[in-house]
PDB file of C-alpha atoms in Angstrom:
ATOM      1  CA  MET A   1      15.768  13.049  -2.072  1.00 33.00           C
ATOM      2  CA  ILE A   2      15.048  11.057  -5.203  1.00 33.00           C
ATOM      3  CA  HIS A   3      16.123  12.457  -8.554  1.00 32.00           C
ATOM      4  CA  PRO A   4      15.902  10.788 -11.981  1.00 31.00           C
ATOM      5  CA  THR A   5      19.682  10.277 -12.052  1.00 33.00           C
ATOM      6  CA  ALA A   6      21.812   7.263 -11.214  1.00 34.00           C
ATOM      7  CA  SER A   7      23.912   9.083  -8.583  1.00 45.00           C
ATOM      8  CA  PRO A   8      21.950  12.053  -7.289  1.00 54.00           C
ATOM      9  CA  PHE A   9      24.406  12.912  -4.513  1.00 54.00           C
ATOM     10  CA  THR A  10      27.596  12.795  -6.571  1.00 59.00           C
ATOM     11  CA  ASP A  11      26.479  14.055  -9.980  1.00 61.00           C
ATOM     12  CA  PRO A  12      27.491  17.768 -10.083  1.00 59.00           C
ATOM     13  CA  ALA A  13      24.359  18.890 -11.910  1.00 55.00           C
ATOM     14  CA  ALA A  14      22.089  17.036  -9.501  1.00 58.00           C
ATOM     15  CA  VAL A  15      23.955  18.402  -6.475  1.00 58.00           C
ATOM     16  CA  ALA A  16      23.614  21.949  -7.817  1.00 59.00           C
ATOM     17  CA  ARG A  17      19.836  21.451  -8.129  1.00 61.00           C
ATOM     18  CA  TYR A  18      19.417  19.762  -4.764  1.00 66.00           C
ATOM     19  CA  ALA A  19      17.815  22.688  -2.956  1.00 68.00           C
ATOM     20  CA  GLU A  20      14.915  22.613  -5.420  1.00 76.00           C
ATOM     21  CA  GLY A  21      14.161  18.938  -4.821  1.00 85.00           C
ATOM     22  CA  PRO A  22      12.714  18.657  -1.297  1.00 94.00           C
ATOM     23  CA  ARG A  23      10.122  21.362  -1.877  1.00 91.00           C
ATOM     24  CA  ARG A  24       9.036  19.732  -5.150  1.00 93.00           C
ATOM     25  CA  ASN A  25       8.977  16.219  -3.760  1.00 94.00           C
ATOM     26  CA  VAL A  26       7.953  16.441  -0.098  1.00 96.00           C
ATOM     27  CA  PRO A  27       4.535  17.872   0.775  1.00 97.00           C
ATOM     28  CA  GLY A  28       4.888  20.658   3.338  1.00 97.00           C
ATOM     29  CA  TYR A  29       8.682  20.475   3.387  1.00 97.00           C
ATOM     30  CA  ASP A  30       9.203  23.928   4.918  1.00 96.00           C
ATOM     31  CA  SER A  31       6.638  23.141   7.600  1.00 98.00           C
ATOM     32  CA  LEU A  32       8.409  19.826   8.242  1.00 98.00           C
ATOM     33  CA  LEU A  33      11.616  21.744   8.971  1.00 98.00           C
ATOM     34  CA  ARG A  34       9.822  24.107  11.345  1.00 98.00           C
ATOM     35  CA  MET A  35       8.044  21.265  13.130  1.00 98.00           C
ATOM     36  CA  SER A  36      11.323  19.372  13.500  1.00 98.00           C
ATOM     37  CA  ARG A  37      13.085  22.224  15.252  1.00 98.00           C
ATOM     38  CA  ILE A  38      10.046  22.944  17.427  1.00 98.00           C
ATOM     39  CA  LEU A  39      10.110  19.329  18.623  1.00 98.00           C
ATOM     40  CA  LEU A  40      13.847  19.488  19.271  1.00 98.00           C
ATOM     41  CA  ALA A  41      13.532  22.793  21.132  1.00 98.00           C
ATOM     42  CA  GLU A  42      11.185  21.202  23.664  1.00 98.00           C
ATOM     43  CA  ARG A  43      14.227  19.463  25.185  1.00 98.00           C
ATOM     44  CA  VAL A  44      17.375  20.857  23.558  1.00 98.00           C
ATOM     45  CA  PRO A  45      18.703  23.730  25.709  1.00 98.00           C
ATOM     46  CA  ALA A  46      19.539  27.171  24.317  1.00 98.00           C
ATOM     47  CA  ASN A  47      23.218  26.221  24.126  1.00 98.00           C
ATOM     48  CA  GLY A  48      22.584  22.637  23.035  1.00 98.00           C
ATOM     49  CA  ARG A  49      24.450  20.407  20.629  1.00 98.00           C
ATOM     50  CA  VAL A  50      22.552  18.675  17.819  1.00 98.00           C
ATOM     51  CA  LEU A  51      23.586  15.766  15.582  1.00 98.00           C
ATOM     52  CA  VAL A  52      22.318  15.949  11.985  1.00 98.00           C
ATOM     53  CA  VAL A  53      22.495  12.624  10.130  1.00 98.00           C
ATOM     54  CA  GLY A  54      22.252  13.045   6.361  1.00 97.00           C
ATOM     55  CA  ALA A  55      23.326  16.679   6.574  1.00 96.00           C
ATOM     56  CA  GLY A  56      24.341  17.072   2.914  1.00 92.00           C
ATOM     57  CA  GLY A  57      22.800  20.081   1.212  1.00 94.00           C
ATOM     58  CA  GLY A  58      22.479  21.940   4.500  1.00 96.00           C
ATOM     59  CA  LEU A  59      18.782  22.810   4.330  1.00 97.00           C
ATOM     60  CA  GLU A  60      17.875  21.641   7.838  1.00 97.00           C
ATOM     61  CA  LEU A  61      21.178  22.880   9.245  1.00 98.00           C
ATOM     62  CA  GLU A  62      20.475  26.357   7.900  1.00 98.00           C
ATOM     63  CA  ASP A  63      16.911  26.335   9.241  1.00 98.00           C
ATOM     64  CA  MET A  64      17.914  25.261  12.764  1.00 98.00           C
ATOM     65  CA  ALA A  65      21.028  27.420  12.957  1.00 98.00           C
ATOM     66  CA  LEU A  66      19.158  30.611  12.067  1.00 98.00           C
ATOM     67  CA  ALA A  67      16.248  29.870  14.418  1.00 98.00           C
ATOM     68  CA  HIS A  68      18.456  28.869  17.379  1.00 98.00           C
ATOM     69  CA  PRO A  69      21.666  30.945  17.392  1.00 98.00           C
ATOM     70  CA  GLY A  70      22.981  29.208  20.515  1.00 98.00           C
ATOM     71  CA  TRP A  71      22.836  25.685  19.111  1.00 98.00           C
ATOM     72  CA  ARG A  72      25.950  23.945  17.778  1.00 98.00           C
ATOM     73  CA  PHE A  73      25.827  21.187  15.196  1.00 98.00           C
ATOM     74  CA  ASP A  74      27.697  18.152  13.939  1.00 98.00           C
ATOM     75  CA  GLY A  75      26.510  17.054  10.502  1.00 98.00           C
ATOM     76  CA  VAL A  76      27.446  13.772   8.858  1.00 98.00           C
ATOM     77  CA  ASP A  77      26.916  12.675   5.246  1.00 97.00           C
ATOM     78  CA  PRO A  78      28.708  10.202   2.934  1.00 96.00           C
ATOM     79  CA  SER A  79      28.759  12.614  -0.039  1.00 95.00           C
ATOM     80  CA  GLN A  80      31.533  15.200  -0.084  1.00 95.00           C
ATOM     81  CA  PRO A  81      29.865  17.273  -2.837  1.00 95.00           C
ATOM     82  CA  MET A  82      26.728  17.462  -0.701  1.00 95.00           C
ATOM     83  CA  LEU A  83      28.757  18.504   2.345  1.00 96.00           C
ATOM     84  CA  ASP A  84      30.450  21.168   0.246  1.00 96.00           C
ATOM     85  CA  LEU A  85      27.008  22.413  -0.759  1.00 95.00           C
ATOM     86  CA  ALA A  86      25.994  22.525   2.899  1.00 96.00           C
ATOM     87  CA  ALA A  87      29.082  24.536   3.801  1.00 97.00           C
ATOM     88  CA  GLN A  88      28.364  27.026   1.014  1.00 96.00           C
ATOM     89  CA  ARG A  89      24.746  27.390   2.110  1.00 96.00           C
ATOM     90  CA  LEU A  90      25.672  28.001   5.732  1.00 97.00           C
ATOM     91  CA  GLN A  91      28.321  30.530   4.785  1.00 97.00           C
ATOM     92  CA  SER A  92      25.866  32.409   2.564  1.00 96.00           C
ATOM     93  CA  ALA A  93      23.342  32.434   5.411  1.00 97.00           C
ATOM     94  CA  GLY A  94      25.893  33.975   7.769  1.00 97.00           C
ATOM     95  CA  VAL A  95      26.147  30.978  10.086  1.00 97.00           C
ATOM     96  CA  ALA A  96      29.486  31.119  11.904  1.00 95.00           C
ATOM     97  CA  GLY A  97      31.822  28.312  10.920  1.00 91.00           C
ATOM     98  CA  ASP A  98      32.635  27.415  14.519  1.00 95.00           C
ATOM     99  CA  ARG A  99      28.997  26.456  15.130  1.00 98.00           C
ATOM    100  CA  VAL A 100      28.909  23.629  12.581  1.00 98.00           C
ATOM    101  CA  ALA A 101      31.304  20.725  12.066  1.00 98.00           C
ATOM    102  CA  LEU A 102      30.737  18.625   8.933  1.00 98.00           C
ATOM    103  CA  HIS A 103      31.974  15.028   8.766  1.00 97.00           C
ATOM    104  CA  ARG A 104      32.170  12.851   5.669  1.00 97.00           C
ATOM    105  CA  GLY A 105      30.903   9.334   6.290  1.00 97.00           C
ATOM    106  CA  TYR A 106      28.055   7.558   8.010  1.00 96.00           C
ATOM    107  CA  VAL A 107      26.784   7.956  11.542  1.00 96.00           C
ATOM    108  CA  GLN A 108      29.729   5.901  12.814  1.00 95.00           C
ATOM    109  CA  SER A 109      31.916   8.804  11.624  1.00 93.00           C
ATOM    110  CA  ALA A 110      30.110  11.287  13.865  1.00 97.00           C
ATOM    111  CA  PRO A 111      31.590  12.335  17.209  1.00 97.00           C
ATOM    112  CA  ALA A 112      30.590  10.354  20.276  1.00 96.00           C
ATOM    113  CA  GLY A 113      28.690  13.293  21.749  1.00 94.00           C
ATOM    114  CA  PRO A 114      26.759  13.178  23.934  1.00 98.00           C
ATOM    115  CA  PHE A 115      24.262  15.241  21.952  1.00 98.00           C
ATOM    116  CA  ASP A 116      21.158  16.988  23.225  1.00 98.00           C
ATOM    117  CA  GLY A 117      19.131  15.981  20.156  1.00 98.00           C
ATOM    118  CA  ALA A 118      19.381  14.614  16.647  1.00 98.00           C
ATOM    119  CA  THR A 119      17.651  14.671  13.268  1.00 98.00           C
ATOM    120  CA  CYS A 120      17.646  12.233  10.373  1.00 98.00           C
ATOM    121  CA  LEU A 121      15.484  13.728   7.622  1.00 98.00           C
ATOM    122  CA  LEU A 122      14.869  12.132   4.218  1.00 97.00           C
ATOM    123  CA  THR A 123      17.669   9.637   4.794  1.00 97.00           C
ATOM    124  CA  PHE A 124      16.466   6.321   6.236  1.00 97.00           C
ATOM    125  CA  HIS A 125      14.691   5.293   3.037  1.00 96.00           C
ATOM    126  CA  PHE A 126      18.119   4.959   1.395  1.00 95.00           C
ATOM    127  CA  VAL A 127      19.264   2.498   4.089  1.00 96.00           C
ATOM    128  CA  PRO A 128      18.651  -1.254   3.578  1.00 96.00           C
ATOM    129  CA  ARG A 129      16.237  -2.815   6.047  1.00 95.00           C
ATOM    130  CA  GLU A 130      18.883  -4.908   7.778  1.00 97.00           C
ATOM    131  CA  GLU A 131      21.059  -1.842   8.438  1.00 97.00           C
ATOM    132  CA  ARG A 132      18.410   0.398   9.953  1.00 98.00           C
ATOM    133  CA  VAL A 133      18.399  -0.881  13.525  1.00 98.00           C
ATOM    134  CA  PRO A 134      22.219  -0.694  13.773  1.00 98.00           C
ATOM    135  CA  MET A 135      22.163   2.825  12.276  1.00 98.00           C
ATOM    136  CA  ALA A 136      19.445   4.033  14.637  1.00 98.00           C
ATOM    137  CA  ALA A 137      21.311   2.415  17.550  1.00 98.00           C
ATOM    138  CA  GLU A 138      24.467   4.353  16.595  1.00 98.00           C
ATOM    139  CA  ILE A 139      22.443   7.555  16.770  1.00 98.00           C
ATOM    140  CA  ARG A 140      21.021   6.493  20.134  1.00 98.00           C
ATOM    141  CA  ARG A 141      24.491   5.848  21.557  1.00 98.00           C
ATOM    142  CA  ARG A 142      25.416   9.455  20.811  1.00 98.00           C
ATOM    143  CA  LEU A 143      22.426  10.981  22.585  1.00 98.00           C
ATOM    144  CA  LYS A 144      21.929  11.929  26.200  1.00 98.00           C
ATOM    145  CA  PRO A 145      19.180   9.961  27.981  1.00 98.00           C
ATOM    146  CA  GLY A 146      15.828  11.510  27.138  1.00 98.00           C
ATOM    147  CA  ALA A 147      17.209  13.449  24.163  1.00 98.00           C
ATOM    148  CA  PRO A 148      14.856  13.735  21.165  1.00 98.00           C
ATOM    149  CA  LEU A 149      15.385  12.212  17.737  1.00 98.00           C
ATOM    150  CA  VAL A 150      13.342  13.530  14.809  1.00 98.00           C
ATOM    151  CA  VAL A 151      13.137  11.372  11.684  1.00 98.00           C
ATOM    152  CA  ALA A 152      11.167  11.678   8.452  1.00 98.00           C
ATOM    153  CA  HIS A 153      11.332   9.576   5.305  1.00 98.00           C
ATOM    154  CA  LEU A 154       9.336   7.538   2.805  1.00 97.00           C
ATOM    155  CA  SER A 155       7.091   5.132   4.693  1.00 97.00           C
ATOM    156  CA  VAL A 156       3.877   3.683   3.280  1.00 94.00           C
ATOM    157  CA  ALA A 157       1.344   1.043   4.200  1.00 88.00           C
ATOM    158  CA  ASP A 158       1.306  -2.238   2.345  1.00 80.00           C
ATOM    159  CA  GLY A 159      -2.137  -3.710   1.878  1.00 59.00           C
ATOM    160  CA  ALA A 160      -5.199  -3.985  -0.282  1.00 45.00           C
ATOM    161  CA  GLY A 161      -6.115  -0.935  -2.297  1.00 42.00           C
ATOM    162  CA  LEU A 162      -9.243   1.131  -1.986  1.00 43.00           C
ATOM    163  CA  GLY A 163     -10.649  -0.553  -5.060  1.00 44.00           C
ATOM    164  CA  GLY A 164     -10.840  -3.967  -3.411  1.00 43.00           C
ATOM    165  CA  GLU A 165      -9.769  -7.197  -5.083  1.00 42.00           C
ATOM    166  CA  GLY A 166      -7.930  -6.534  -8.315  1.00 36.00           C
ATOM    167  CA  GLY A 167      -7.353  -2.875  -7.448  1.00 36.00           C
ATOM    168  CA  ALA A 168      -3.990  -1.203  -7.029  1.00 48.00           C
ATOM    169  CA  GLY A 169      -2.190  -2.059  -3.816  1.00 82.00           C
ATOM    170  CA  GLU A 170      -2.127   0.585  -1.125  1.00 87.00           C
ATOM    171  CA  ARG A 171       1.629   1.021  -1.549  1.00 89.00           C
ATOM    172  CA  ASP A 172       1.243   1.614  -5.294  1.00 91.00           C
ATOM    173  CA  LEU A 173      -1.509   4.104  -4.600  1.00 93.00           C
ATOM    174  CA  TRP A 174       0.599   6.206  -2.255  1.00 93.00           C
ATOM    175  CA  LEU A 175       3.627   6.120  -4.541  1.00 94.00           C
ATOM    176  CA  SER A 176       1.392   7.253  -7.396  1.00 95.00           C
ATOM    177  CA  ARG A 177       0.221  10.144  -5.243  1.00 96.00           C
ATOM    178  CA  TYR A 178       3.863  10.973  -4.549  1.00 95.00           C
ATOM    179  CA  ALA A 179       4.473  11.176  -8.312  1.00 96.00           C
ATOM    180  CA  ALA A 180       1.320  13.255  -8.813  1.00 97.00           C
ATOM    181  CA  PHE A 181       2.548  15.738  -6.192  1.00 97.00           C
ATOM    182  CA  GLN A 182       5.824  16.075  -8.078  1.00 96.00           C
ATOM    183  CA  VAL A 183       3.966  16.802 -11.312  1.00 97.00           C
ATOM    184  CA  ALA A 184       1.781  19.366  -9.537  1.00 97.00           C
ATOM    185  CA  SER A 185       5.014  20.972  -8.276  1.00 95.00           C
ATOM    186  CA  GLY A 186       6.371  21.378 -11.796  1.00 94.00           C
ATOM    187  CA  VAL A 187       8.298  18.135 -12.347  1.00 95.00           C
ATOM    188  CA  PRO A 188       7.859  16.767 -15.904  1.00 96.00           C
ATOM    189  CA  PRO A 189       5.531  13.744 -15.794  1.00 97.00           C
ATOM    190  CA  GLU A 190       8.112  11.423 -17.326  1.00 97.00           C
ATOM    191  CA  HIS A 191      10.662  12.386 -14.647  1.00 95.00           C
ATOM    192  CA  ALA A 192       8.097  11.854 -11.883  1.00 96.00           C
ATOM    193  CA  ALA A 193       7.209   8.446 -13.300  1.00 96.00           C
ATOM    194  CA  ARG A 194      10.889   7.419 -13.402  1.00 96.00           C
ATOM    195  CA  ALA A 195      11.395   8.593  -9.818  1.00 94.00           C
ATOM    196  CA  ARG A 196       8.365   6.612  -8.695  1.00 95.00           C
ATOM    197  CA  ASP A 197       9.591   3.466 -10.452  1.00 95.00           C
ATOM    198  CA  LYS A 198      13.072   3.939  -8.995  1.00 95.00           C
ATOM    199  CA  ILE A 199      11.670   4.119  -5.481  1.00 95.00           C
ATOM    200  CA  ALA A 200       9.562   1.005  -5.999  1.00 91.00           C
ATOM    201  CA  ALA A 201      12.468  -0.964  -7.479  1.00 92.00           C
ATOM    202  CA  GLU A 202      15.470   0.173  -5.450  1.00 95.00           C
ATOM    203  CA  LEU A 203      14.500   1.548  -2.045  1.00 94.00           C
ATOM    204  CA  ALA A 204      13.471  -0.416   1.013  1.00 88.00           C
ATOM    205  CA  VAL A 205      10.367   1.613   1.829  1.00 94.00           C
ATOM    206  CA  LEU A 206       8.925   0.107   4.997  1.00 95.00           C
ATOM    207  CA  THR A 207       5.521   0.403   6.574  1.00 95.00           C
ATOM    208  CA  PRO A 208       4.947   2.914   9.390  1.00 96.00           C
ATOM    209  CA  GLN A 209       4.602   0.030  11.835  1.00 96.00           C
ATOM    210  CA  GLU A 210       7.989  -1.376  10.795  1.00 97.00           C
ATOM    211  CA  ASP A 211       9.633   2.043  11.050  1.00 98.00           C
ATOM    212  CA  GLU A 212       8.309   2.569  14.559  1.00 98.00           C
ATOM    213  CA  ALA A 213       9.431  -0.914  15.604  1.00 98.00           C
ATOM    214  CA  ILE A 214      12.957  -0.181  14.360  1.00 98.00           C
ATOM    215  CA  LEU A 215      13.191   2.928  16.536  1.00 98.00           C
ATOM    216  CA  ARG A 216      12.054   0.995  19.593  1.00 98.00           C
ATOM    217  CA  GLU A 217      14.443  -1.885  18.921  1.00 98.00           C
ATOM    218  CA  ALA A 218      17.303   0.604  18.577  1.00 98.00           C
ATOM    219  CA  GLY A 219      16.685   1.989  22.060  1.00 98.00           C
ATOM    220  CA  PHE A 220      14.111   4.753  21.624  1.00 98.00           C
ATOM    221  CA  SER A 221      10.844   5.152  23.502  1.00 98.00           C
ATOM    222  CA  ASP A 222       7.759   7.370  23.295  1.00 98.00           C
ATOM    223  CA  VAL A 223       7.721   7.077  19.491  1.00 98.00           C
ATOM    224  CA  GLN A 224       5.117   9.507  18.156  1.00 98.00           C
ATOM    225  CA  MET A 225       4.157  10.283  14.569  1.00 98.00           C
ATOM    226  CA  PHE A 226       3.920  14.033  13.994  1.00 98.00           C
ATOM    227  CA  TYR A 227       3.912  14.334  10.202  1.00 98.00           C
ATOM    228  CA  MET A 228       2.348  12.665   7.184  1.00 97.00           C
ATOM    229  CA  GLY A 229       2.637  13.961   3.638  1.00 96.00           C
ATOM    230  CA  PHE A 230       1.396  11.425   1.078  1.00 95.00           C
ATOM    231  CA  ALA A 231       4.205   8.810   0.993  1.00 95.00           C
ATOM    232  CA  PHE A 232       6.270  10.472   3.749  1.00 97.00           C
ATOM    233  CA  ARG A 233       5.992  10.041   7.512  1.00 98.00           C
ATOM    234  CA  GLY A 234       7.802  11.699  10.406  1.00 98.00           C
ATOM    235  CA  TRP A 235       8.311  10.685  14.049  1.00 98.00           C
ATOM    236  CA  VAL A 236       9.793  12.072  17.212  1.00 98.00           C
ATOM    237  CA  ALA A 237      11.226   9.660  19.789  1.00 98.00           C
ATOM    238  CA  SER A 238      13.234   9.779  23.009  1.00 98.00           C
ATOM    239  CA  ALA A 239      16.568   8.115  23.705  1.00 98.00           C
ATOM    240  CA  CYS A 240      16.224   5.611  26.525  1.00 95.00           C
TER     241      CYS A 240
END
């Protein structure tokens, strides 16, 4: 998630506050977690193995592990402090250590699988455009044919605003709504404004059409949008 700090996933104070962030920043975050595991459970067996890309913090790992006690997980994340936070969260939740293996690095650092399903939540918007197809393809290579992938991240349209010529662009409008949601969730307005500006300046936020095309190019089919929360979108797709 986006925080008003230069290094949100390595700064100790920001890492300690991480669990607060998704619920302040992402509309319907808890429902997004529930929907994600429901979609996975349609095809992941009771004793299945799930790959979690961007596993730092452990929020989705905890949610899935408690709901599906037979599932096993491999989580990968480039931030060791965030992985440490995930391990602490899982231990506190009573999730057995032999059910979850955490790997520092990117998806290339994850085991070869094959996995029965995968998630990549609130992660792709940090990945440059030119790296997204290769990253999604690495996930695909680790999945069994037909296995589901659930993704969700910042993704907004790019076009004329509702006000017509001279009005704010559609992208600016949705990012402003993102900031307004943060303020409504208790984030100081100046922090929300900085987060919004940071997203606009530093992240490669693509359009929904571009995001869907990337999944297809990487080897996924049956790409379906299941979630929209202001500037966030979520899809489920199948490994070909």
